[in-house]
Amino acid sequence: MDRFKELSAFVHAAQRGSLTLAARIEGVTPAVISRRLDGLEQRLGVKLLLRSTRRVSLTFEGAAFFEDAQRILVELADSEAAVSLGGIKASGHIRISAPAGFGRRHVAPLVTQFVEEHPEVSVRLDLSDRMVDLQNEGVDLAIRIGELNDSSLVSIRLASMRRAVVASPSYVERYGAPELPEQLRDHRCLGLTQQRGWTLLERPGGSVVTIRPEGPITSNDGAVLRDWALAGQGLAWRSIWEIGDDIAAGRLVEVLRDCAAPPVGVYAVFPQRRFLPLRVRLFVDAIKHHFATPIWQPR
């Protein structure tokens, strides 16, 4: 058993590049991780990791040993799961990151359902709209929407999602509706401060353009823009997952529908493809199954 603890400490330290992050995953102190690594290196008679106060890195021998160590741990977990009473049985901790609004509405409910089905798994869900560094922050899985810029990450497309320009019926009645994106300059547009612009077709069937319409009020919170749009304060460019129910209920009206840009992807991303822990693979399967059934308008 101690040998497997030593292997686990080594793999997590190598993956995260940090004894502190490895200790957080293992649920122990960094000193315990250090002792386990010392024991493994003494038993093997080679130096596996170069350790400093801030970061650990693999030696040549450590890199050669790393793949086998990962494989052994994953095969052990899968073998235990295969013979567990009641079928597949996962355990351990998962740290998940998701955009704040989307995560609150569409990921958080899945987390509670998942831990009910897998009671030996614990989950931490971090909701943030910043671009989280999965490797250095100890995140096992992230949900991201739109273009993926980090080619080092492995991704699985979960669904498609489009954005729409919307306004309240009272706003449209008072100010009218734009027919082309260039007419947005004549309207009260509600801006999201961290957004680069609104992505639309310059005309129906035309090329994709990004514009930065101006308006009297802005916010760094997308939910506030939705509330302002509902209150008749202006036009907002929001994701269908957020305002689809409002459109269906008539609380908001979609404008520039023929100029809507193509849908973007909703992805699960993780740091590596090989040897994903069973608990992470099961959560990915669960979220893929959930999003396979349309829960918003994808077109």
mmCIF file of C-alpha atoms in Angstrom:
data_model
loop_
_atom_site.group_PDB
_atom_site.id
_atom_site.type_symbol
_atom_site.label_atom_id
_atom_site.label_comp_id
_atom_site.label_asym_id
_atom_site.label_seq_id
_atom_site.Cartn_x
_atom_site.Cartn_y
_atom_site.Cartn_z
ATOM 1 C CA MET A 1 0.000 0.000 0.000
ATOM 2 C CA ASP A 2 2.856 2.432 0.831
ATOM 3 C CA ARG A 3 4.291 1.844 -2.622
ATOM 4 C CA PHE A 4 1.070 2.976 -4.256
ATOM 5 C CA LYS A 5 0.963 6.051 -2.038
ATOM 6 C CA GLU A 6 4.504 6.846 -3.124
ATOM 7 C CA LEU A 7 3.569 6.380 -6.797
ATOM 8 C CA SER A 8 0.505 8.566 -6.375
ATOM 9 C CA ALA A 9 2.532 11.310 -4.689
ATOM 10 C CA PHE A 10 5.093 11.171 -7.499
ATOM 11 C CA VAL A 11 2.509 11.308 -10.305
ATOM 12 C CA HIS A 12 0.552 14.177 -8.766
ATOM 13 C CA ALA A 13 3.709 16.166 -8.005
ATOM 14 C CA ALA A 14 4.959 15.655 -11.564
ATOM 15 C CA GLN A 15 1.594 16.536 -13.116
ATOM 16 C CA ARG A 16 1.083 19.691 -11.071
ATOM 17 C CA GLY A 17 4.704 20.757 -10.740
ATOM 18 C CA SER A 18 4.117 21.490 -7.071
ATOM 19 C CA LEU A 19 4.270 19.599 -3.780
ATOM 20 C CA THR A 20 1.562 21.875 -2.394
ATOM 21 C CA LEU A 21 -0.871 21.069 -5.211
ATOM 22 C CA ALA A 22 -0.038 17.368 -4.974
ATOM 23 C CA ALA A 23 -0.721 17.478 -1.242
ATOM 24 C CA ARG A 24 -4.049 19.206 -1.849
ATOM 25 C CA ILE A 25 -5.122 16.449 -4.224
ATOM 26 C CA GLU A 26 -3.950 13.703 -1.846
ATOM 27 C CA GLY A 27 -5.539 15.355 1.174
ATOM 28 C CA VAL A 28 -2.280 15.468 3.147
ATOM 29 C CA THR A 29 0.408 18.015 3.983
ATOM 30 C CA PRO A 30 3.315 18.874 1.646
ATOM 31 C CA ALA A 31 5.659 17.329 4.227
ATOM 32 C CA VAL A 32 3.907 13.970 3.809
ATOM 33 C CA ILE A 33 4.257 14.198 0.024
ATOM 34 C CA SER A 34 7.952 14.998 0.437
ATOM 35 C CA ARG A 35 8.483 11.968 2.676
ATOM 36 C CA ARG A 36 6.720 9.703 0.201
ATOM 37 C CA LEU A 37 8.889 11.003 -2.629
ATOM 38 C CA ASP A 38 12.001 10.487 -0.535
ATOM 39 C CA GLY A 39 10.954 6.915 0.137
ATOM 40 C CA LEU A 40 10.299 6.219 -3.552
ATOM 41 C CA GLU A 41 13.622 7.688 -4.678
ATOM 42 C CA GLN A 42 15.533 5.824 -1.972
ATOM 43 C CA ARG A 43 13.882 2.548 -2.897
ATOM 44 C CA LEU A 44 14.609 3.009 -6.619
ATOM 45 C CA GLY A 45 18.052 4.469 -6.071
ATOM 46 C CA VAL A 46 17.537 7.340 -8.533
ATOM 47 C CA LYS A 47 16.519 10.989 -8.395
ATOM 48 C CA LEU A 48 13.073 11.358 -9.997
ATOM 49 C CA LEU A 49 12.261 15.001 -9.293
ATOM 50 C CA LEU A 50 14.206 18.219 -8.983
ATOM 51 C CA ARG A 51 12.597 20.104 -6.114
ATOM 52 C CA SER A 52 12.798 23.797 -5.293
ATOM 53 C CA THR A 53 10.769 25.990 -2.974
ATOM 54 C CA ARG A 54 8.438 26.965 -5.818
ATOM 55 C CA ARG A 55 8.341 24.137 -8.324
ATOM 56 C CA VAL A 56 9.284 20.533 -9.016
ATOM 57 C CA SER A 57 10.353 19.136 -12.372
ATOM 58 C CA LEU A 58 11.167 15.697 -13.730
ATOM 59 C CA THR A 59 14.697 14.420 -14.115
ATOM 60 C CA PHE A 60 15.603 12.274 -17.120
ATOM 61 C CA GLU A 61 14.969 9.136 -15.062
ATOM 62 C CA GLY A 62 11.782 10.626 -13.645
ATOM 63 C CA ALA A 63 10.385 11.346 -17.106
ATOM 64 C CA ALA A 64 11.060 7.761 -18.157
ATOM 65 C CA PHE A 65 9.335 6.447 -15.021
ATOM 66 C CA PHE A 66 6.386 8.867 -15.179
ATOM 67 C CA GLU A 67 4.378 7.164 -17.953
ATOM 68 C CA ASP A 68 4.625 3.742 -16.310
ATOM 69 C CA ALA A 69 3.671 5.167 -12.928
ATOM 70 C CA GLN A 70 0.553 6.814 -14.388
ATOM 71 C CA ARG A 71 -0.432 3.622 -16.172
ATOM 72 C CA ILE A 72 -0.039 1.519 -13.024
ATOM 73 C CA LEU A 73 -2.239 3.837 -10.975
ATOM 74 C CA VAL A 74 -4.957 4.055 -13.606
ATOM 75 C CA GLU A 75 -4.984 0.293 -14.173
ATOM 76 C CA LEU A 76 -5.239 -0.265 -10.433
ATOM 77 C CA ALA A 77 -8.177 2.142 -10.135
ATOM 78 C CA ASP A 78 -9.936 0.583 -13.104
ATOM 79 C CA SER A 79 -9.357 -2.951 -11.820
ATOM 80 C CA GLU A 80 -10.798 -2.030 -8.446
ATOM 81 C CA ALA A 81 -13.776 -0.405 -10.133
ATOM 82 C CA ALA A 82 -14.414 -3.462 -12.299
ATOM 83 C CA VAL A 83 -14.820 -5.756 -9.294
ATOM 84 C CA SER A 84 -16.580 -3.317 -6.972
ATOM 85 C CA LEU A 85 -20.018 -4.280 -5.792
ATOM 86 C CA GLY A 86 -22.619 -2.672 -8.015
ATOM 87 C CA GLY A 87 -20.320 -2.077 -10.988
ATOM 88 C CA ILE A 88 -18.061 0.901 -11.672
ATOM 89 C CA LYS A 89 -17.035 2.619 -8.468
ATOM 90 C CA ALA A 90 -15.030 5.832 -8.513
ATOM 91 C CA SER A 91 -13.427 7.613 -5.599
ATOM 92 C CA GLY A 92 -11.261 10.623 -4.894
ATOM 93 C CA HIS A 93 -11.521 14.353 -5.535
ATOM 94 C CA ILE A 94 -12.291 16.346 -8.712
ATOM 95 C CA ARG A 95 -11.681 20.058 -9.095
ATOM 96 C CA ILE A 96 -13.791 21.609 -11.851
ATOM 97 C CA SER A 97 -13.724 25.121 -13.284
ATOM 98 C CA ALA A 98 -16.559 26.705 -15.262
ATOM 99 C CA PRO A 99 -17.705 30.184 -16.368
ATOM 100 C CA ALA A 100 -19.667 31.790 -13.561
ATOM 101 C CA GLY A 101 -23.129 32.189 -15.068
ATOM 102 C CA PHE A 102 -23.079 29.054 -17.204
ATOM 103 C CA GLY A 103 -21.593 27.005 -14.389
ATOM 104 C CA ARG A 104 -24.160 28.196 -11.896
ATOM 105 C CA ARG A 105 -27.061 27.231 -14.133
ATOM 106 C CA HIS A 106 -25.842 24.211 -16.099
ATOM 107 C CA VAL A 107 -22.880 22.626 -14.278
ATOM 108 C CA ALA A 108 -23.713 22.960 -10.578
ATOM 109 C CA PRO A 109 -26.857 20.769 -10.852
ATOM 110 C CA LEU A 110 -24.795 18.054 -12.568
ATOM 111 C CA VAL A 111 -22.257 18.085 -9.744
ATOM 112 C CA THR A 112 -24.863 17.299 -7.088
ATOM 113 C CA GLN A 113 -26.348 14.547 -9.237
ATOM 114 C CA PHE A 114 -22.891 13.078 -9.877
ATOM 115 C CA VAL A 115 -21.874 12.880 -6.217
ATOM 116 C CA GLU A 116 -25.205 11.239 -5.405
ATOM 117 C CA GLU A 117 -24.418 8.543 -7.966
ATOM 118 C CA HIS A 118 -20.757 8.313 -6.873
ATOM 119 C CA PRO A 119 -20.745 8.942 -3.109
ATOM 120 C CA GLU A 120 -17.017 8.270 -2.724
ATOM 121 C CA VAL A 121 -16.160 11.165 -5.047
ATOM 122 C CA SER A 122 -15.889 14.727 -3.750
ATOM 123 C CA VAL A 123 -16.071 17.720 -6.091
ATOM 124 C CA ARG A 124 -14.939 21.327 -5.862
ATOM 125 C CA LEU A 125 -16.617 23.590 -8.420
ATOM 126 C CA ASP A 126 -14.877 26.916 -9.043
ATOM 127 C CA LEU A 127 -16.937 29.490 -10.935
ATOM 128 C CA SER A 128 -14.943 32.238 -12.616
ATOM 129 C CA ASP A 129 -14.930 34.042 -15.946
ATOM 130 C CA ARG A 130 -11.143 34.357 -16.011
ATOM 131 C CA MET A 131 -8.995 31.922 -18.016
ATOM 132 C CA VAL A 132 -7.887 29.394 -15.397
ATOM 133 C CA ASP A 133 -4.467 27.730 -15.709
ATOM 134 C CA LEU A 134 -5.468 24.089 -15.304
ATOM 135 C CA GLN A 135 -1.975 22.703 -14.875
ATOM 136 C CA ASN A 136 -0.674 25.178 -12.332
ATOM 137 C CA GLU A 137 -3.896 25.620 -10.368
ATOM 138 C CA GLY A 138 -4.609 21.936 -9.881
ATOM 139 C CA VAL A 139 -7.816 21.880 -11.952
ATOM 140 C CA ASP A 140 -8.800 18.470 -13.328
ATOM 141 C CA LEU A 141 -11.487 19.621 -15.756
ATOM 142 C CA ALA A 142 -12.754 22.938 -17.100
ATOM 143 C CA ILE A 143 -15.851 23.883 -19.063
ATOM 144 C CA ARG A 144 -15.161 26.496 -21.721
ATOM 145 C CA ILE A 145 -17.294 28.232 -24.327
ATOM 146 C CA GLY A 146 -16.058 29.506 -27.662
ATOM 147 C CA GLU A 147 -12.674 29.360 -29.344
ATOM 148 C CA LEU A 148 -9.982 27.334 -27.571
ATOM 149 C CA ASN A 149 -6.630 29.089 -27.737
ATOM 150 C CA ASP A 150 -4.472 26.721 -25.656
ATOM 151 C CA SER A 151 -3.377 23.899 -27.955
ATOM 152 C CA SER A 152 -1.766 22.011 -25.054
ATOM 153 C CA LEU A 153 -5.167 21.177 -23.590
ATOM 154 C CA VAL A 154 -7.270 18.196 -24.592
ATOM 155 C CA SER A 155 -10.880 19.062 -25.406
ATOM 156 C CA ILE A 156 -14.177 17.288 -25.926
ATOM 157 C CA ARG A 157 -16.989 19.188 -27.624
ATOM 158 C CA LEU A 158 -20.132 18.886 -25.530
ATOM 159 C CA ALA A 159 -22.635 21.053 -27.393
ATOM 160 C CA SER A 160 -23.149 24.031 -29.686
ATOM 161 C CA MET A 161 -24.465 27.353 -28.501
ATOM 162 C CA ARG A 162 -25.268 30.623 -30.220
ATOM 163 C CA ARG A 163 -25.627 34.191 -29.025
ATOM 164 C CA ALA A 164 -28.456 36.588 -29.797
ATOM 165 C CA VAL A 165 -29.155 40.310 -29.702
ATOM 166 C CA VAL A 166 -32.266 40.826 -27.595
ATOM 167 C CA ALA A 167 -34.437 43.575 -26.205
ATOM 168 C CA SER A 168 -37.670 43.833 -24.301
ATOM 169 C CA PRO A 169 -40.926 44.282 -26.256
ATOM 170 C CA SER A 170 -41.282 47.725 -24.663
ATOM 171 C CA TYR A 171 -37.859 48.796 -25.976
ATOM 172 C CA VAL A 172 -38.664 47.608 -29.509
ATOM 173 C CA GLU A 173 -42.008 49.379 -29.394
ATOM 174 C CA ARG A 174 -40.343 52.621 -28.325
ATOM 175 C CA TYR A 175 -37.126 52.606 -30.372
ATOM 176 C CA GLY A 176 -37.741 50.031 -33.111
ATOM 177 C CA ALA A 177 -35.446 47.123 -34.032
ATOM 178 C CA PRO A 178 -32.214 47.343 -36.039
ATOM 179 C CA GLU A 179 -32.214 45.464 -39.342
ATOM 180 C CA LEU A 180 -28.436 45.433 -39.847
ATOM 181 C CA PRO A 181 -25.547 45.496 -37.346
ATOM 182 C CA GLU A 182 -24.422 48.907 -38.610
ATOM 183 C CA GLN A 183 -27.669 50.333 -37.245
ATOM 184 C CA LEU A 184 -26.692 49.404 -33.694
ATOM 185 C CA ARG A 185 -24.914 52.760 -33.410
ATOM 186 C CA ASP A 186 -28.360 54.363 -33.312
ATOM 187 C CA HIS A 187 -29.491 52.223 -30.345
ATOM 188 C CA ARG A 188 -28.901 51.948 -26.628
ATOM 189 C CA CYS A 189 -26.540 48.958 -26.411
ATOM 190 C CA LEU A 190 -25.723 47.347 -23.089
ATOM 191 C CA GLY A 191 -22.036 46.480 -22.880
ATOM 192 C CA LEU A 192 -20.092 43.822 -21.018
ATOM 193 C CA THR A 193 -16.853 45.506 -19.965
ATOM 194 C CA GLN A 194 -14.550 42.506 -20.530
ATOM 195 C CA GLN A 195 -16.074 41.619 -23.906
ATOM 196 C CA ARG A 196 -14.113 42.402 -27.073
ATOM 197 C CA GLY A 197 -17.290 43.067 -29.032
ATOM 198 C CA TRP A 198 -20.407 41.536 -30.559
ATOM 199 C CA THR A 199 -19.817 38.911 -33.251
ATOM 200 C CA LEU A 200 -22.425 39.096 -36.020
ATOM 201 C CA LEU A 201 -22.817 38.756 -39.768
ATOM 202 C CA GLU A 202 -22.398 42.141 -41.446
ATOM 203 C CA ARG A 203 -25.566 41.311 -43.394
ATOM 204 C CA PRO A 204 -27.667 38.134 -43.875
ATOM 205 C CA GLY A 205 -25.372 35.576 -45.515
ATOM 206 C CA GLY A 206 -22.401 37.933 -45.236
ATOM 207 C CA SER A 207 -19.059 37.657 -43.509
ATOM 208 C CA VAL A 208 -18.548 37.569 -39.750
ATOM 209 C CA VAL A 209 -17.612 40.885 -38.134
ATOM 210 C CA THR A 210 -16.913 41.978 -34.581
ATOM 211 C CA ILE A 211 -18.313 45.343 -33.585
ATOM 212 C CA ARG A 212 -18.174 47.340 -30.368
ATOM 213 C CA PRO A 213 -21.497 49.135 -30.016
ATOM 214 C CA GLU A 214 -21.676 51.882 -27.428
ATOM 215 C CA GLY A 215 -24.327 52.642 -24.899
ATOM 216 C CA PRO A 216 -25.054 54.609 -21.747
ATOM 217 C CA ILE A 217 -24.507 51.772 -19.242
ATOM 218 C CA THR A 218 -22.097 48.848 -18.984
ATOM 219 C CA SER A 219 -21.377 46.106 -16.462
ATOM 220 C CA ASN A 220 -18.875 43.327 -15.832
ATOM 221 C CA ASP A 221 -21.731 40.936 -14.981
ATOM 222 C CA GLY A 222 -23.727 39.304 -17.765
ATOM 223 C CA ALA A 223 -26.702 38.638 -15.495
ATOM 224 C CA VAL A 224 -27.013 42.379 -14.922
ATOM 225 C CA LEU A 225 -27.184 42.975 -18.693
ATOM 226 C CA ARG A 226 -30.032 40.471 -18.923
ATOM 227 C CA ASP A 227 -31.877 42.264 -16.124
ATOM 228 C CA TRP A 228 -31.373 45.625 -17.818
ATOM 229 C CA ALA A 229 -32.629 44.239 -21.123
ATOM 230 C CA LEU A 230 -35.713 42.839 -19.395
ATOM 231 C CA ALA A 231 -36.301 46.269 -17.872
ATOM 232 C CA GLY A 232 -36.278 47.898 -21.321
ATOM 233 C CA GLN A 233 -32.944 49.673 -20.905
ATOM 234 C CA GLY A 234 -31.462 48.616 -24.242
ATOM 235 C CA LEU A 235 -30.143 45.867 -26.508
ATOM 236 C CA ALA A 236 -27.988 43.084 -25.094
ATOM 237 C CA TRP A 237 -25.906 40.400 -26.835
ATOM 238 C CA ARG A 238 -26.342 37.347 -24.691
ATOM 239 C CA SER A 239 -25.975 33.572 -24.899
ATOM 240 C CA ILE A 240 -29.065 31.528 -25.701
ATOM 241 C CA TRP A 241 -28.499 29.336 -22.638
ATOM 242 C CA GLU A 242 -29.126 32.455 -20.558
ATOM 243 C CA ILE A 243 -32.011 34.151 -22.351
ATOM 244 C CA GLY A 244 -33.662 31.312 -24.324
ATOM 245 C CA ASP A 245 -36.449 30.960 -21.757
ATOM 246 C CA ASP A 246 -37.045 34.719 -21.833
ATOM 247 C CA ILE A 247 -37.460 34.646 -25.623
ATOM 248 C CA ALA A 248 -39.797 31.661 -25.441
ATOM 249 C CA ALA A 249 -41.912 33.398 -22.790
ATOM 250 C CA GLY A 250 -42.041 36.690 -24.725
ATOM 251 C CA ARG A 251 -40.140 38.646 -22.076
ATOM 252 C CA LEU A 252 -37.392 39.356 -24.624
ATOM 253 C CA VAL A 253 -37.476 39.703 -28.402
ATOM 254 C CA GLU A 254 -34.592 38.608 -30.618
ATOM 255 C CA VAL A 255 -33.479 41.160 -33.191
ATOM 256 C CA LEU A 256 -30.943 40.774 -36.016
ATOM 257 C CA ARG A 257 -31.802 37.062 -36.132
ATOM 258 C CA ASP A 258 -30.732 36.777 -39.772
ATOM 259 C CA CYS A 259 -27.371 38.297 -38.851
ATOM 260 C CA ALA A 260 -26.608 35.921 -35.987
ATOM 261 C CA ALA A 261 -23.101 34.458 -36.162
ATOM 262 C CA PRO A 262 -22.575 30.683 -36.399
ATOM 263 C CA PRO A 263 -22.789 28.742 -33.121
ATOM 264 C CA VAL A 264 -19.725 28.277 -30.934
ATOM 265 C CA GLY A 265 -18.721 25.155 -29.055
ATOM 266 C CA VAL A 266 -19.129 24.243 -25.414
ATOM 267 C CA TYR A 267 -16.112 22.129 -24.401
ATOM 268 C CA ALA A 268 -14.773 20.044 -21.569
ATOM 269 C CA VAL A 269 -11.016 20.554 -21.421
ATOM 270 C CA PHE A 270 -8.367 18.852 -19.317
ATOM 271 C CA PRO A 271 -4.570 18.914 -19.149
ATOM 272 C CA GLN A 272 -3.819 15.498 -20.650
ATOM 273 C CA ARG A 273 -5.452 12.795 -22.750
ATOM 274 C CA ARG A 274 -3.864 9.651 -21.339
ATOM 275 C CA PHE A 275 -4.541 8.046 -17.976
ATOM 276 C CA LEU A 276 -7.417 10.241 -16.880
ATOM 277 C CA PRO A 277 -8.627 9.130 -13.435
ATOM 278 C CA LEU A 278 -11.803 7.115 -13.550
ATOM 279 C CA ARG A 279 -13.702 9.767 -11.575
ATOM 280 C CA VAL A 280 -12.862 12.419 -14.187
ATOM 281 C CA ARG A 281 -13.776 10.149 -17.092
ATOM 282 C CA LEU A 282 -17.105 9.339 -15.463
ATOM 283 C CA PHE A 283 -17.897 13.012 -14.936
ATOM 284 C CA VAL A 284 -17.019 13.785 -18.556
ATOM 285 C CA ASP A 285 -19.332 10.964 -19.653
ATOM 286 C CA ALA A 286 -22.102 12.331 -17.425
ATOM 287 C CA ILE A 287 -21.841 15.868 -18.771
ATOM 288 C CA LYS A 288 -21.626 14.633 -22.376
ATOM 289 C CA HIS A 289 -24.810 12.620 -21.839
ATOM 290 C CA HIS A 290 -26.552 15.621 -20.284
ATOM 291 C CA PHE A 291 -25.682 18.012 -23.093
ATOM 292 C CA ALA A 292 -26.537 15.427 -25.768
ATOM 293 C CA THR A 293 -30.162 16.415 -25.135
ATOM 294 C CA PRO A 294 -30.662 20.051 -26.232
ATOM 295 C CA ILE A 295 -31.252 22.213 -23.189
ATOM 296 C CA TRP A 296 -31.170 25.477 -25.124
ATOM 297 C CA GLN A 297 -31.735 26.497 -28.723
ATOM 298 C CA PRO A 298 -28.540 25.456 -30.576
ATOM 299 C CA ARG A 299 -29.329 27.044 -33.913
#
